[in-house]
Structure formats: C-alpha cells, structure tokens
Short mmCIF file of C-alpha atoms in Angstrom, two decimals:
data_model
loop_
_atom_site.label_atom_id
_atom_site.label_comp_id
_atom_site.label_asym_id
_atom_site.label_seq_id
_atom_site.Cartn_x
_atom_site.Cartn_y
_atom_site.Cartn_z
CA UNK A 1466 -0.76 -12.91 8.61
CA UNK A 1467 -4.07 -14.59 9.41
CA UNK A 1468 -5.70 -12.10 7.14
CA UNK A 1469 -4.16 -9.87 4.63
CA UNK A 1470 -6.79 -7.10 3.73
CA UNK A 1471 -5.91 -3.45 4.80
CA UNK A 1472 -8.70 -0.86 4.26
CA UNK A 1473 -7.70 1.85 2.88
CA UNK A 1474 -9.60 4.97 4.80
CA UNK A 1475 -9.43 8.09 3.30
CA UNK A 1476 -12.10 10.17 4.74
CA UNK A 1477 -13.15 13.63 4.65
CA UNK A 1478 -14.33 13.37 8.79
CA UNK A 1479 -12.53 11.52 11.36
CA UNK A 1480 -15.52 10.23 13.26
CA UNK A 1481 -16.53 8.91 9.39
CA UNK A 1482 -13.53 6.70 9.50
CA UNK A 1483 -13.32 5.75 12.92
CA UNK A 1484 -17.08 4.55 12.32
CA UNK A 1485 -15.84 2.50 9.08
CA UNK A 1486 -13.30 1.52 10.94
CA UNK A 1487 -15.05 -0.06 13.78
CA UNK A 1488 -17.71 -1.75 11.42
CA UNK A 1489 -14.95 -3.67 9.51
CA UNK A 1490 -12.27 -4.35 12.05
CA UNK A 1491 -13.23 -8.21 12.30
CA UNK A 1492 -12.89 -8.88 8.79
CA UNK A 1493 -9.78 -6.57 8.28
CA UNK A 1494 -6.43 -7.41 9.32
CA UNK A 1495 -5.16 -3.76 9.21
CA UNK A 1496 -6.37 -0.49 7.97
CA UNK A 1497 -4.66 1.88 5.38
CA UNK A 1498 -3.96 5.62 5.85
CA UNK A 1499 -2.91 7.77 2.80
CA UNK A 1500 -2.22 10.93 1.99
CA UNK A 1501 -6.10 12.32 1.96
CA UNK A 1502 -6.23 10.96 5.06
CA UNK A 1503 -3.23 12.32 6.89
CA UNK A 1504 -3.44 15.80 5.42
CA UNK A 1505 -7.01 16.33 6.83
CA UNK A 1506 -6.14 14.23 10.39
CA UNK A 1507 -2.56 14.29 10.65
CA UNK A 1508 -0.79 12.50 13.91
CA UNK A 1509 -3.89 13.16 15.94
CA UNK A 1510 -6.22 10.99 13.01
CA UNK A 1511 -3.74 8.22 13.25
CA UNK A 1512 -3.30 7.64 16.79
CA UNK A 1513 -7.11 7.78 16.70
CA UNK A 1514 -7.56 4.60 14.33
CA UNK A 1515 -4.16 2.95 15.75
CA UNK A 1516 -6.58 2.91 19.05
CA UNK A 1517 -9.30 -0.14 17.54
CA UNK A 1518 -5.91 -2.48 17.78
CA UNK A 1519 -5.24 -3.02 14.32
CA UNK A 1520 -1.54 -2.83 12.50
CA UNK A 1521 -1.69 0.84 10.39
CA UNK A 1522 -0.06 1.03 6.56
CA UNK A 1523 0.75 4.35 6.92
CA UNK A 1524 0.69 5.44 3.20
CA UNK A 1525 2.81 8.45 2.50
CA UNK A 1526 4.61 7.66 -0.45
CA UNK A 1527 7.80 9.73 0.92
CA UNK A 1528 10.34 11.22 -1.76
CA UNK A 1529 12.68 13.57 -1.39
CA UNK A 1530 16.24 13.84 -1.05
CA UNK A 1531 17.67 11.09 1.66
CA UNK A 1532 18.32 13.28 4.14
CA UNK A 1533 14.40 14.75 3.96
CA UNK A 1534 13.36 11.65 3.93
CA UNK A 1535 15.24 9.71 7.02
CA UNK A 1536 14.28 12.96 8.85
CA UNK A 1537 10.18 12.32 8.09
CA UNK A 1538 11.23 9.02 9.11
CA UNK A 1539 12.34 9.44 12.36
CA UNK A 1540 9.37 12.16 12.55
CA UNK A 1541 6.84 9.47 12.36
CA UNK A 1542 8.35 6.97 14.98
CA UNK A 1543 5.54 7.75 18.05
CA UNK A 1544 3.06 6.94 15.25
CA UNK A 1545 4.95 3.52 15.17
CA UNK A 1546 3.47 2.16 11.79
CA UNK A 1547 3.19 -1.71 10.66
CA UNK A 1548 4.25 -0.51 7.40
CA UNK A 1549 5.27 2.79 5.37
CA UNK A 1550 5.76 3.41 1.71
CA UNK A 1551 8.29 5.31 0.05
CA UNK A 1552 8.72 5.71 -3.71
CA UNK A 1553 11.35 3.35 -5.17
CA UNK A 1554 12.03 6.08 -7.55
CA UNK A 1555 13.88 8.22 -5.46
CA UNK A 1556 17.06 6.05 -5.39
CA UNK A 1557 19.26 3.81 -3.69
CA UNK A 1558 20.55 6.20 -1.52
CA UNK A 1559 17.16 7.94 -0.14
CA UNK A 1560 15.67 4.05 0.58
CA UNK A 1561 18.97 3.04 2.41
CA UNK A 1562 18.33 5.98 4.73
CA UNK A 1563 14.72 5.74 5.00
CA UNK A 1564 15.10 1.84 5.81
CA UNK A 1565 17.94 3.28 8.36
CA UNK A 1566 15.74 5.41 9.91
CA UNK A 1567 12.50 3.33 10.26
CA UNK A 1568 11.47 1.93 13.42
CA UNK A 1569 12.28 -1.29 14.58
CA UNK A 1570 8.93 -2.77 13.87
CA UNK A 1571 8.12 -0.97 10.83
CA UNK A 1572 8.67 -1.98 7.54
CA UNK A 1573 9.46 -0.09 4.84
CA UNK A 1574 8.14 -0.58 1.33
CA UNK A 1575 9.10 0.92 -2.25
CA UNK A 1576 6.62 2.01 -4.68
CA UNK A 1577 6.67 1.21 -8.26
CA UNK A 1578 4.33 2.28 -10.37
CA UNK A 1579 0.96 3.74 -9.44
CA UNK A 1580 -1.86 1.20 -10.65
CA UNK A 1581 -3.56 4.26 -12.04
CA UNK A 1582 -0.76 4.68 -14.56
CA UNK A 1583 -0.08 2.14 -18.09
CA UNK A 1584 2.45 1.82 -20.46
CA UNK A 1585 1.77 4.72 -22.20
CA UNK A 1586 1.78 6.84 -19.17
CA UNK A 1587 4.82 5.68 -18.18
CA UNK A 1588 6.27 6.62 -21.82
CA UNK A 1589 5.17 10.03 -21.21
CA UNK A 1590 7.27 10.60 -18.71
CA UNK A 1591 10.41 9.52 -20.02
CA UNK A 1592 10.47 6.13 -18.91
CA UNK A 1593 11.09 3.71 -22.02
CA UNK A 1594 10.16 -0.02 -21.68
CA UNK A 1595 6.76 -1.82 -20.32
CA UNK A 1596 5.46 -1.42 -17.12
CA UNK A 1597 6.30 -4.75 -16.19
CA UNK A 1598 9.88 -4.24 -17.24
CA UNK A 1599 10.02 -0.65 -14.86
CA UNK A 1600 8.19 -2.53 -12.04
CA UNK A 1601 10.72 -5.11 -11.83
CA UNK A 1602 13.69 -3.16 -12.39
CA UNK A 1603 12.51 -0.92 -9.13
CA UNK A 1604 11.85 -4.03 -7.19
CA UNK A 1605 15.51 -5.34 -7.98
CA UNK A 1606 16.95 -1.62 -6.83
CA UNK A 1607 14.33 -1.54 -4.19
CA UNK A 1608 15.66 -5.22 -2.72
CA UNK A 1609 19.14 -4.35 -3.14
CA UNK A 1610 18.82 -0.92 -0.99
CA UNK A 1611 17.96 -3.29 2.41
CA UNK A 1612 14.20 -2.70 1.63
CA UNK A 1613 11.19 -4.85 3.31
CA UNK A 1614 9.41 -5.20 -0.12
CA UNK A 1615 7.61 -3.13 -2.49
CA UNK A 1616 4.44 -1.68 -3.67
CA UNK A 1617 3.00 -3.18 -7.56
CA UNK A 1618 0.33 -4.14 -8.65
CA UNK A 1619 -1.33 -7.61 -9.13
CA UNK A 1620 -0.02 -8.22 -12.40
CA UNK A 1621 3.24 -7.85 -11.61
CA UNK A 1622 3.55 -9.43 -8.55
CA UNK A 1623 3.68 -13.00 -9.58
CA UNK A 1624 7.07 -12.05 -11.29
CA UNK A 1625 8.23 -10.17 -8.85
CA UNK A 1626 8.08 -13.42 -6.20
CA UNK A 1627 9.67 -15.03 -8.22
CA UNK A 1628 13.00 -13.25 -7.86
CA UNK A 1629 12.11 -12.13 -4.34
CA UNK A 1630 11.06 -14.86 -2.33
CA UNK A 1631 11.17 -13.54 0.79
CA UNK A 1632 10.17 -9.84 -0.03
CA UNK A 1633 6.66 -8.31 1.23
CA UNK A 1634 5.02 -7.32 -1.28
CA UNK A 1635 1.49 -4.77 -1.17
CA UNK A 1636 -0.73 -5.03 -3.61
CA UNK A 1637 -3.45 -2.06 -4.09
CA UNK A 1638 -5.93 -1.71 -6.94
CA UNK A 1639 -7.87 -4.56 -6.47
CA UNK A 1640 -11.07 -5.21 -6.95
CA UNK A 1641 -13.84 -8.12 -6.54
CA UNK A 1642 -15.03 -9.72 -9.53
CA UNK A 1643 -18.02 -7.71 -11.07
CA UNK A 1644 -16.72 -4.23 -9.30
CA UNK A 1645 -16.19 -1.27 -10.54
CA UNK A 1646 -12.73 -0.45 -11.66
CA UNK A 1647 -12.88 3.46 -11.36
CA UNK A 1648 -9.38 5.25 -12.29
CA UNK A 1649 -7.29 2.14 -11.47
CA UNK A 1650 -6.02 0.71 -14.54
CA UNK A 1651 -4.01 -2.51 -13.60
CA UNK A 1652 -6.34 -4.33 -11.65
CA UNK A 1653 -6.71 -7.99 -10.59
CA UNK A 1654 -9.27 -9.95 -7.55
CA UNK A 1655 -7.73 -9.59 -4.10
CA UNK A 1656 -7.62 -13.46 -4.64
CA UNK A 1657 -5.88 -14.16 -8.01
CA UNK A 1658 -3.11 -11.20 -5.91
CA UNK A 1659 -2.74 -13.41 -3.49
CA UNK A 1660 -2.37 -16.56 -4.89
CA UNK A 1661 0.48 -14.96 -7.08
CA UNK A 1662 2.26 -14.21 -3.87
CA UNK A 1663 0.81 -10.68 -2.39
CA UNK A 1664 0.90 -10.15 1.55
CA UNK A 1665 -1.06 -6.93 2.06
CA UNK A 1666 -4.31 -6.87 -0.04
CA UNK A 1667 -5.17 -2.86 0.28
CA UNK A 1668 -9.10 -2.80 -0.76
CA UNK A 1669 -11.06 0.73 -0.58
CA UNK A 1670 -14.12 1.33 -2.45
CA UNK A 1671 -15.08 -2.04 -2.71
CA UNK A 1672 -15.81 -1.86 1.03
CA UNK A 1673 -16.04 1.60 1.86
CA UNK A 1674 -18.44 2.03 -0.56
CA UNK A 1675 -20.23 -1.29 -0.14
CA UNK A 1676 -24.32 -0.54 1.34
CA UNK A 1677 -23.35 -2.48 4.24
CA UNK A 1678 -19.29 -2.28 4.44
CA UNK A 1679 -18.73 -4.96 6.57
CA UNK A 1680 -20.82 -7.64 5.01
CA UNK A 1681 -18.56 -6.60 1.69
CA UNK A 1682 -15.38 -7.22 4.14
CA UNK A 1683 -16.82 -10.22 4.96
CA UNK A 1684 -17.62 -11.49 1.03
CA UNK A 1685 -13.99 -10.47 0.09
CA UNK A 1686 -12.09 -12.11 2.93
CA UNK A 1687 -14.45 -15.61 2.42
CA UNK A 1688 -12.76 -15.90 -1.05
CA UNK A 1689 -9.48 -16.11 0.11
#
C-alpha cells in the first residue's frame, strides 16, 4: 500500500463527507466508514463515497451470534468493502463464519480493545490482566480463526507483529505530535504505528477537523 492513511468520515450530512472526501482523496489511500456514518447514510452513503475510487474500511464492528453475523456478511457483499471489522470478542466460531462469508476481496479484521478503553476499564468488565496481555490473547484467537488481521492500538502493535508476521493489522487512535488526544486513551503518531508494523493508519479529527483538511492530510502523510 503506497499510502496507508484511511479517513475516518463520520458525518452528520452526506454532501459534508463527500466534500471532505473529495478535498483529501490525494493524500488518503482509503477512507473509513463507521457506525455514525452508516446509521445516518446506510448502503446509499457508501456507494456514494466508494464512487471518488478509493478502497472503503467499512467499520461496523459486527457481533452477534455466528449465524447473525455471516448473514450481515453476505448482506454487505454489493457494498464490496476493502476491509470490515468484527469484534474478536465474539469467538472463534462467529469469526470463522464471518471470514467464511466475506467477499473475496474483502478482508476481515478482529477488534481488540477500543483505544478509548485502559486497564482499568477493562477490569471493570470482568476482564483480569493488562490490556496488552487481552490484546494479544485476541490477536492469537483472532489469527487462529482464518482471520486477515486485527484491530489494536499503536502500543500494542509492535508485539503483536511480532508473532504475526504476515497479519494486517489497523491501527486507529492516532494522532500527530502536538494534537489533541480527545477521548482516545492509547494513542501513538501515525508514524511511530507504522514503523512498529501497522498497515492501515485510520486518522479522523486530526484531518477532519484540520482549518484546511487537506493540507493536514498532506503534513501527516509527509512524515511517513
């Protein structure tokens, strides 16, 4: 991949995005759609963006039972996404099928942890052990079920390529030196993530945000 940014769109109006969209597109090597996004645009929203010619991460964090799942799977073949997330969490058997079920040229990645979540908000949910320790015991689960890679943030991503040299692994939360980290909590630079062995760099406020969005594409991409 030539460049590894996605932007992550998540827009109130279509035309909003499409405009974002457009301004960025040369410094961008894909764009991000999440949930905000596909609740208020659905199919229609995506097609829409797919249209400027760049690969879409489409960003639903499925999780269900397997059989839910494969069948959202097959739902979203005419959308034919670069990449889709499901949560890791769900088990062996629900990413098996979801994998099963993907399109050909789609690939399917597990998520972790959110990067908006620590230690002790893992802890409150039940989950003993570091975040590390629950990232990489997902990834392992998450490579063993026939996955394409995972979802983690930058500071666990180093460890997880390691023991997954071959995975693809998407790394969100990032932001550019002297930014603002918001409600991410596990952040790192989009280029310390990809030095450590990241292939999708998902970036949204940073540029979204930015006075003149694709200038702050532009700045982010140089320093890679």
């Amino acid at each position: 991949m030539s460049n590894p940014i996605y932007l992550a769109l998540d827009v109130p109006r279509l035309r909003d995005g499409v405009a974002l969209a457009e301004k960025v597109k040369a410094h961008v090597g894909g764009i991000k759609l999440g949930l905000e996004f596909f609740c208020a645009h659905g199919a229609h929203g995506v097609h829409m963006i797919g249209q400027l010619g760049l690969p879409i991460f489409l960003d639903l964090k499925l999780y269900d039972i397997p059989n839910t799942v494969a069948g959202a799977m097959h739902a979203i073949h005419s959308l034919e996404p670069a990449i889709i997330t499901i949560h890791a969490s769900g088990g062996r058997a629900m990413m098996e099928d979801a994998k099963a079920a993907a399109g050909e040229h789609t690939k399917v990645v597990g998520v972790t942890m959110l990067t908006s979540m620590d230690d002790r908000d893992l802890q409150r949910t039940g989950v003993q052990g570091s975040a590390h320790d629950h990232v990489m015991r997902l990834a392992e689960l998450a490579h063993e079920s026939g996955l394409d890679g995972i979802v983690c943030s930058g500071h666990e991503v180093k460890a997880v390529h390691s023991q997954w040299k071959d995975g693809y692994f998407v790394v969100p939360g990032l932001r550019p030196a002297g930014s603002a980290v918001g409600d991410q909590k596990r952040v790192v630079t989009p280029r310390q993530a990809r030095d450590d062995g990241a292939s999708v760099l998902v970036i949204g406020r940073p540029i979204s945000r930015a006075d003149d969005p694709a200038e702050a594409a532009r700045a982010i991409e140089a320093t890679l």
